Amino acid sequence: MIEAQGLAKRYGSKTAVDNVSFTVHPGKVTGFLGPNGAGKSTTMRMIVGLDNPSSGNVTVNGRRYAEHRAPLREVGALLDAKAVHTKRSAYNHLRAMAATHGIPNSRVKEVIEMTGLGPVAKKRVGGFSLGMGQRLGIAAALLGDPHTVILDEPVNGLDPEGVQWVRHLAKGLAAEGRTVFLSSHLMSEMALTADHLIVIGRGRIIADAPIEQIISDQGQARTRVRTDNPSELIRALAGDGVTSKQLEPEMLEITGADSHRIARTALDNRVLVYELTPLQASLEEAYMQLTNDSVEYHSADLPQATQAAGVGEGN
Amino acid sequence: MSHTAVAAPTRGTTQGSGVNFMRILKSEWIKLITVPSTVIMLSITVIVMIGLAALFAWQTTVLLDLQGDPEMAAQMQGAPDATSITNTIPGSGLIFGQLLIGSLGVVLIASEWGTGMIRSTMVAVPKRIPALLAKQAVFAVVAFVVGAGSALVSYLIAQPILTPSELEFGLGDEGVLMHIINTGSVLALMAIIAMSIGTLLRNTAGGVVTTIGLLLILPILVATLLAGIADWVPDAARFLPSSAGEQMVAITIADGALNQWQGALVLGAWALVLLVASLLVTKKRDV
């Protein structure tokens, strides 16, 4: 159980985390979703006491992290794949961390096997790939067999097999009744792994709800229609909160009317319809809608083809 | 699937008591000996210190032989008698030893920030101060053993070199044993000073430059350029870490100079002030 109350972190005039309150419950995977720079990592660093909050507080299992007698047994954290001395071997790194808590070497070997690091355990960490570094970070997080597991962007750099492994790991840990808090900027990953979502943007909590609820709240049902007479169909459907977008000359996306009503209207008005596909709102769309105003770094629109052509003509 | 293997918790083997200082010391010891470059650097320090002492012993005999009369030669070098030169041969590698140990002290802590290891360290020991104290303690003890050990070996190697010139001396001679022990003490205190600087700056290059500047450049500046500025400058120079360290291993104390114990107090004060500052700053700042 992680409880944050009024948590804030300011760097000079810049606010990274702005008065955030949330609770992460045991027994399920809680996703921490937000665009880059939204404050996910800063929040996680405050949970384990690496950053001191500017105001507010955060506790794990009822106490501040630093006040636990055996912090690694309470919380296992993967905060940054690069939290290892590059000249030390993976085995020695884990052995040094385990020594602080009197965790035996047998457990070190166990987490090495668990994370598939066996073949490279005696090699310098400096030569590790991103994925191997990630596995070592996860091994370190599991070292103390903790009640709470915090993983910051755990699938970064992992191959598909590794991504699936992390997914199973997170779900397995939650099924054992542990608290699992997982951050990502990838909605698709969250849709597959998380039970509950906390969405953060520009340092503020935008949503905190079960994943299904976030999807149904944000995404309205839409229907894709192909017809040879779109303007007639739009006219016939108009009113009653029905909106439509013409995506192609003969393709429409209609919101506010279900497929049955669209088909009935088309029949009544003698409009030919040759495709009628109900579209499920995805988490991705819900997320884009939620975070639209809170993306810190917007990409600029790509130059239009016509503009490029215009430049060409000018020369 | 693989997660069922993960799901088999080994609570029985991993549950026990938590963090304590002995365990942190053990962890820091593991960290010290598992980075190969650290072990190499320590070995080089030992070899350089012993090598310099042997060279110095040989050079002393050559000089004295050339000038025929040992008494005469000693006077020409401005020293009161020959034994005051020969008896400090065991610690004659100290000047280089302290630069090597100083650099290593900075590297050991600053590289944790450089590589990100510090986050693992501070997550395992979130109270922070015990982690730094353990690292300081482990390295200070290692530096002491390196210094005193090198001086003792240097003493043993110097005797057969000095014997033909009848300059050999014993561990029981006045000040010799203290000289050998204090060669280790100076290195231990220098280790603390350097590691504290590394902790404050969190940067290897900056820390090494600062440490070498304090130990090597500043005394030269004070002795040459700054000495003319005011009467008190040469007086204050006695309280620089390098001067205080020299007095700790001196056997003959010149008039007005600090004696061994005063030197130890001054160098100890430098170490303590920098150590406390590094602890307070680390406790307060984000990692």
PDB file of C-alpha atoms in Angstrom, chain A residues 9 11 45 48-52 65-67 69-73 79-80 82-89 92-93 95-97 99-104 106-107 110 114 142-147 165 168-169 172-173 176 178, chain B residues 1-3 5-11 13-20 23-24 26-28 30-37 107-108 111-112 115-128 283-287:
ATOM      1  CA  LYS A   9       8.173  18.646  -5.979  1.00  0.00           C
ATOM      2  CA  TYR A  11      12.770  22.695  -8.854  1.00  0.00           C
ATOM      3  CA  ARG A  45      11.817   8.737  -6.511  1.00  0.00           C
ATOM      4  CA  VAL A  48      11.684   5.680  -1.952  1.00  0.00           C
ATOM      5  CA  GLY A  49      13.162   8.858  -0.495  1.00  0.00           C
ATOM      6  CA  LEU A  50      15.735   9.687  -3.183  1.00  0.00           C
ATOM      7  CA  ASP A  51      14.051  13.051  -3.696  1.00  0.00           C
ATOM      8  CA  ASN A  52      12.677  14.991  -0.750  1.00  0.00           C
ATOM      9  CA  TYR A  65      10.305   4.551   3.255  1.00  0.00           C
ATOM     10  CA  ALA A  66      13.423   5.636   5.160  1.00  0.00           C
ATOM     11  CA  GLU A  67      11.795   4.781   8.486  1.00  0.00           C
ATOM     12  CA  ARG A  69      13.964  -1.136   9.437  1.00  0.00           C
ATOM     13  CA  ALA A  70      14.380  -3.313   6.350  1.00  0.00           C
ATOM     14  CA  PRO A  71      13.449  -1.070   3.414  1.00  0.00           C
ATOM     15  CA  LEU A  72      14.396  -3.583   0.706  1.00  0.00           C
ATOM     16  CA  ARG A  73      11.980  -6.089   2.238  1.00  0.00           C
ATOM     17  CA  LEU A  79      13.942   3.266 -10.770  1.00  0.00           C
ATOM     18  CA  ASP A  80      16.581   3.532 -13.371  1.00  0.00           C
ATOM     19  CA  LYS A  82      21.521   2.730 -14.888  1.00  0.00           C
ATOM     20  CA  ALA A  83      21.785   2.487 -11.114  1.00  0.00           C
ATOM     21  CA  VAL A  84      24.749   0.128 -11.151  1.00  0.00           C
ATOM     22  CA  HIS A  85      28.503   0.645 -11.171  1.00  0.00           C
ATOM     23  CA  THR A  86      29.555  -0.235 -14.712  1.00  0.00           C
ATOM     24  CA  LYS A  87      32.775  -1.961 -13.659  1.00  0.00           C
ATOM     25  CA  ARG A  88      31.146  -4.354 -11.212  1.00  0.00           C
ATOM     26  CA  SER A  89      29.572  -7.672 -12.208  1.00  0.00           C
ATOM     27  CA  ASN A  92      28.651  -8.674  -7.109  1.00  0.00           C
ATOM     28  CA  HIS A  93      26.263  -5.737  -7.437  1.00  0.00           C
ATOM     29  CA  ARG A  95      25.622  -9.354  -3.429  1.00  0.00           C
ATOM     30  CA  ALA A  96      26.606  -5.872  -2.166  1.00  0.00           C
ATOM     31  CA  MET A  97      22.977  -4.739  -2.065  1.00  0.00           C
ATOM     32  CA  ALA A  99      24.619  -7.590   2.286  1.00  0.00           C
ATOM     33  CA  THR A 100      23.034  -4.404   3.682  1.00  0.00           C
ATOM     34  CA  HIS A 101      20.004  -6.442   4.762  1.00  0.00           C
ATOM     35  CA  GLY A 102      21.741  -9.710   5.559  1.00  0.00           C
ATOM     36  CA  ILE A 103      20.017 -11.325   2.589  1.00  0.00           C
ATOM     37  CA  PRO A 104      21.875 -14.597   1.874  1.00  0.00           C
ATOM     38  CA  SER A 106      21.280 -18.079  -2.106  1.00  0.00           C
ATOM     39  CA  ARG A 107      18.607 -15.425  -2.643  1.00  0.00           C
ATOM     40  CA  GLU A 110      17.626 -17.106  -7.030  1.00  0.00           C
ATOM     41  CA  MET A 114      14.460 -15.707 -12.063  1.00  0.00           C
ATOM     42  CA  LEU A 142      12.998  -8.562  -6.123  1.00  0.00           C
ATOM     43  CA  LEU A 143      16.029  -9.182  -3.889  1.00  0.00           C
ATOM     44  CA  GLY A 144      14.252  -8.526  -0.590  1.00  0.00           C
ATOM     45  CA  ASP A 145      11.092 -10.393  -1.654  1.00  0.00           C
ATOM     46  CA  PRO A 146       9.214  -7.129  -1.004  1.00  0.00           C
ATOM     47  CA  HIS A 147       5.524  -6.540  -0.281  1.00  0.00           C
ATOM     48  CA  TRP A 165       7.856 -11.803 -18.958  1.00  0.00           C
ATOM     49  CA  HIS A 168       3.470 -12.049 -16.217  1.00  0.00           C
ATOM     50  CA  LEU A 169       5.761 -11.043 -13.373  1.00  0.00           C
ATOM     51  CA  GLY A 172       1.921 -12.816 -10.652  1.00  0.00           C
ATOM     52  CA  LEU A 173       3.183 -10.508  -7.891  1.00  0.00           C
ATOM     53  CA  GLU A 176       0.117 -12.998  -4.442  1.00  0.00           C
ATOM     54  CA  ARG A 178       1.505  -7.609  -3.258  1.00  0.00           C
TER      55      ARG A 178
ATOM     56  CA  MET B   1       5.019 -20.027 -17.361  1.00  0.00           C
ATOM     57  CA  SER B   2       8.014 -18.372 -15.902  1.00  0.00           C
ATOM     58  CA  HIS B   3       5.979 -16.266 -13.505  1.00  0.00           C
ATOM     59  CA  ALA B   5       8.650 -19.676 -10.595  1.00  0.00           C
ATOM     60  CA  VAL B   6       8.745 -16.031  -9.558  1.00  0.00           C
ATOM     61  CA  ALA B   7       5.578 -16.538  -7.587  1.00  0.00           C
ATOM     62  CA  ALA B   8       7.284 -18.988  -5.262  1.00  0.00           C
ATOM     63  CA  PRO B   9       8.450 -16.579  -2.606  1.00  0.00           C
ATOM     64  CA  THR B  10      11.281 -17.618  -0.387  1.00  0.00           C
ATOM     65  CA  ARG B  11      10.172 -15.662   2.631  1.00  0.00           C
ATOM     66  CA  THR B  13      15.311 -17.480   3.596  1.00  0.00           C
ATOM     67  CA  THR B  14      15.017 -13.743   3.132  1.00  0.00           C
ATOM     68  CA  GLN B  15      13.086 -12.644   6.155  1.00  0.00           C
ATOM     69  CA  GLY B  16      15.215 -11.624   9.073  1.00  0.00           C
ATOM     70  CA  SER B  17      16.388  -8.471  10.664  1.00  0.00           C
ATOM     71  CA  GLY B  18      16.993  -5.388   8.625  1.00  0.00           C
ATOM     72  CA  VAL B  19      19.771  -2.929   8.000  1.00  0.00           C
ATOM     73  CA  ASN B  20      22.482  -2.480  10.606  1.00  0.00           C
ATOM     74  CA  ARG B  23      25.913  -5.189   7.372  1.00  0.00           C
ATOM     75  CA  ILE B  24      26.473  -1.862   5.625  1.00  0.00           C
ATOM     76  CA  LYS B  26      30.176  -5.618   4.759  1.00  0.00           C
ATOM     77  CA  SER B  27      28.329  -4.260   1.750  1.00  0.00           C
ATOM     78  CA  GLU B  28      30.841  -1.442   1.329  1.00  0.00           C
ATOM     79  CA  ILE B  30      32.209  -6.015  -1.131  1.00  0.00           C
ATOM     80  CA  LYS B  31      31.818  -2.875  -3.237  1.00  0.00           C
ATOM     81  CA  LEU B  32      35.452  -1.894  -2.651  1.00  0.00           C
ATOM     82  CA  ILE B  33      36.997  -5.208  -3.664  1.00  0.00           C
ATOM     83  CA  THR B  34      34.703  -5.993  -6.604  1.00  0.00           C
ATOM     84  CA  VAL B  35      35.744  -3.119  -8.853  1.00  0.00           C
ATOM     85  CA  PRO B  36      39.027  -4.304 -10.385  1.00  0.00           C
ATOM     86  CA  SER B  37      40.449  -0.820 -10.936  1.00  0.00           C
ATOM     87  CA  VAL B 107      36.747   8.177  -7.372  1.00  0.00           C
ATOM     88  CA  LEU B 108      35.124   5.682  -4.988  1.00  0.00           C
ATOM     89  CA  SER B 111      31.837   7.219  -9.473  1.00  0.00           C
ATOM     90  CA  GLU B 112      28.688   6.166  -7.619  1.00  0.00           C
ATOM     91  CA  THR B 115      27.307   5.573 -12.824  1.00  0.00           C
ATOM     92  CA  GLY B 116      24.009   5.948 -10.950  1.00  0.00           C
ATOM     93  CA  MET B 117      25.083   3.344  -8.358  1.00  0.00           C
ATOM     94  CA  ILE B 118      24.373   5.903  -5.625  1.00  0.00           C
ATOM     95  CA  ARG B 119      20.634   5.384  -6.205  1.00  0.00           C
ATOM     96  CA  SER B 120      20.983   1.679  -5.458  1.00  0.00           C
ATOM     97  CA  THR B 121      23.108   2.507  -2.409  1.00  0.00           C
ATOM     98  CA  MET B 122      20.636   5.033  -1.033  1.00  0.00           C
ATOM     99  CA  VAL B 123      17.577   2.891  -1.764  1.00  0.00           C
ATOM    100  CA  ALA B 124      19.164   0.068   0.255  1.00  0.00           C
ATOM    101  CA  VAL B 125      20.202   2.476   3.055  1.00  0.00           C
ATOM    102  CA  PRO B 126      17.700   5.340   2.803  1.00  0.00           C
ATOM    103  CA  LYS B 127      18.944   7.042   5.966  1.00  0.00           C
ATOM    104  CA  ARG B 128      22.008   7.873   3.811  1.00  0.00           C
ATOM    105  CA  LYS B 283      21.318  14.155   4.011  1.00  0.00           C
ATOM    106  CA  LYS B 284      19.612  17.289   2.753  1.00  0.00           C
ATOM    107  CA  ARG B 285      20.108  17.191  -1.013  1.00  0.00           C
ATOM    108  CA  ASP B 286      18.267  14.928  -3.446  1.00  0.00           C
ATOM    109  CA  VAL B 287      20.331  11.931  -4.499  1.00  0.00           C
TER     110      VAL B 287
END
